[in-house]
mmCIF file of C-alpha atoms in Angstrom:
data_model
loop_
_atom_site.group_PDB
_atom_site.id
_atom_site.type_symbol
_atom_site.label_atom_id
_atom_site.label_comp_id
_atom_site.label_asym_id
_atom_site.label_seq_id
_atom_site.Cartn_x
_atom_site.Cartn_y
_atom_site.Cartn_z
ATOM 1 C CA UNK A 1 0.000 0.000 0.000
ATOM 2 C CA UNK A 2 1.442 3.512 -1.079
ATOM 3 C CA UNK A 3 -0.018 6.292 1.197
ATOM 4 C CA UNK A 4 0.592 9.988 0.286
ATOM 5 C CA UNK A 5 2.511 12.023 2.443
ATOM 6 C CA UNK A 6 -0.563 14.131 3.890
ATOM 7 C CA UNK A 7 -1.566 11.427 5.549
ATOM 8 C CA UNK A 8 1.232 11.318 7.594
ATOM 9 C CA UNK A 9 0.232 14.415 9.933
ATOM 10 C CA UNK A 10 -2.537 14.466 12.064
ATOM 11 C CA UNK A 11 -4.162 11.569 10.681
ATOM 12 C CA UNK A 12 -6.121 8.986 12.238
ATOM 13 C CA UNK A 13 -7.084 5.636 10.835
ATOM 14 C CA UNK A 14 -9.822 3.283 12.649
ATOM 15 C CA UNK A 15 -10.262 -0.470 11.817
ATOM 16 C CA UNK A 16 -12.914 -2.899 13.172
ATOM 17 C CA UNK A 17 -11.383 -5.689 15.184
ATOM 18 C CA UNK A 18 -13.615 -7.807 12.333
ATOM 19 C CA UNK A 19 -13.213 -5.675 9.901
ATOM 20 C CA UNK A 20 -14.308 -6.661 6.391
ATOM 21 C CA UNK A 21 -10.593 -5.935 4.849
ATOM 22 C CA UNK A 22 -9.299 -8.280 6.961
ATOM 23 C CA UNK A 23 -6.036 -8.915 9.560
ATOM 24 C CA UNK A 24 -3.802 -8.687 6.645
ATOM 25 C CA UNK A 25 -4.513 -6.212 5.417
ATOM 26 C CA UNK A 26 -4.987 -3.630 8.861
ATOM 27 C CA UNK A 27 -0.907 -4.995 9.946
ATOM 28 C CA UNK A 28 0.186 -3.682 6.155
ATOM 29 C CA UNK A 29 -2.165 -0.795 6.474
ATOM 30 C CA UNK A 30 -0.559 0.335 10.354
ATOM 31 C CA UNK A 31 2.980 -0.408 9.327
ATOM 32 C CA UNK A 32 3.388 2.472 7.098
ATOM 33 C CA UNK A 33 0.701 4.285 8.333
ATOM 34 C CA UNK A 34 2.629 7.112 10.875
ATOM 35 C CA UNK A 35 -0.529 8.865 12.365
ATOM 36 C CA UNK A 36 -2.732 7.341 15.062
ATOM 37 C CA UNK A 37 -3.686 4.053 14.390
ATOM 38 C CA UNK A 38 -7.268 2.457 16.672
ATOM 39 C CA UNK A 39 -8.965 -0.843 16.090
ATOM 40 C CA UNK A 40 -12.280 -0.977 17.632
ATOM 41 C CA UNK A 41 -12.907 -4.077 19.263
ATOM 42 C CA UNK A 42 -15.856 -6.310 18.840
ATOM 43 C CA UNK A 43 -16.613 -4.309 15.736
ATOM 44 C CA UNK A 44 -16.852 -4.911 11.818
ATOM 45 C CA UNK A 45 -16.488 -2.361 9.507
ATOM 46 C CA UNK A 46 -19.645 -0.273 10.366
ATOM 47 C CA UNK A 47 -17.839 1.014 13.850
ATOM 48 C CA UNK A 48 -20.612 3.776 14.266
ATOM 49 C CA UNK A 49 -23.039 0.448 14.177
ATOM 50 C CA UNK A 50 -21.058 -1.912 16.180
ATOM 51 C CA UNK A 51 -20.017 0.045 18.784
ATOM 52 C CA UNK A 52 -20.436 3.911 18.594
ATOM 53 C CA UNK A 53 -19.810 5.526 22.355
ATOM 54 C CA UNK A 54 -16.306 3.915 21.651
ATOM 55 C CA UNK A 55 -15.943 5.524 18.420
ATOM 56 C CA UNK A 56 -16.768 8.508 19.704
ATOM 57 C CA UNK A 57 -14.334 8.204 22.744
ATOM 58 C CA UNK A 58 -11.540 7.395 20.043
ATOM 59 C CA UNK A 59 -12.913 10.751 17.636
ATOM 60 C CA UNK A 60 -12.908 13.079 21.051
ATOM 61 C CA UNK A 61 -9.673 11.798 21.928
ATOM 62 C CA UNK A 62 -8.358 12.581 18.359
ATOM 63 C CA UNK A 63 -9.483 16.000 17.688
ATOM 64 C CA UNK A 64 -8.392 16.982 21.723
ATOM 65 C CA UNK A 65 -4.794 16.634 20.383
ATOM 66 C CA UNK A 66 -5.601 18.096 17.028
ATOM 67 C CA UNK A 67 -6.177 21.375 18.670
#
């Protein structure tokens, strides 16, 4: 996977511990990936589904050190 350089600041990326691309492809994903990295447990894809007060604990958390 070749990620642009933008993504590199400030960035946050949030997988579902079941998430629909797969193990595989979340460790490939995270070890290039040099922003903030969450997988939501006990979730699929659809984390605003599956579990959204910890989504939104992850999202507050995220824009708290964006400011």
């Amino acid at each position: 996977i070749s990620l642009p350089s933008t993504l590199m600041r400030q960035s946050l990326a949030i997988f579902g511990e079941h998430d629909i691309y797969g193990t595989k492809t979340m460790q490939s994903f995270q070890s290039r990936f040099k922003g903030r990295f969450e997988i939501l447990s006990r979730s699929g894809h659809s984390g605003w589904i599956d579990q959204p007060v910890r989504l939104m604990q992850v999202l507050e958390s995220f824009y708290v050190t964006c400011l």
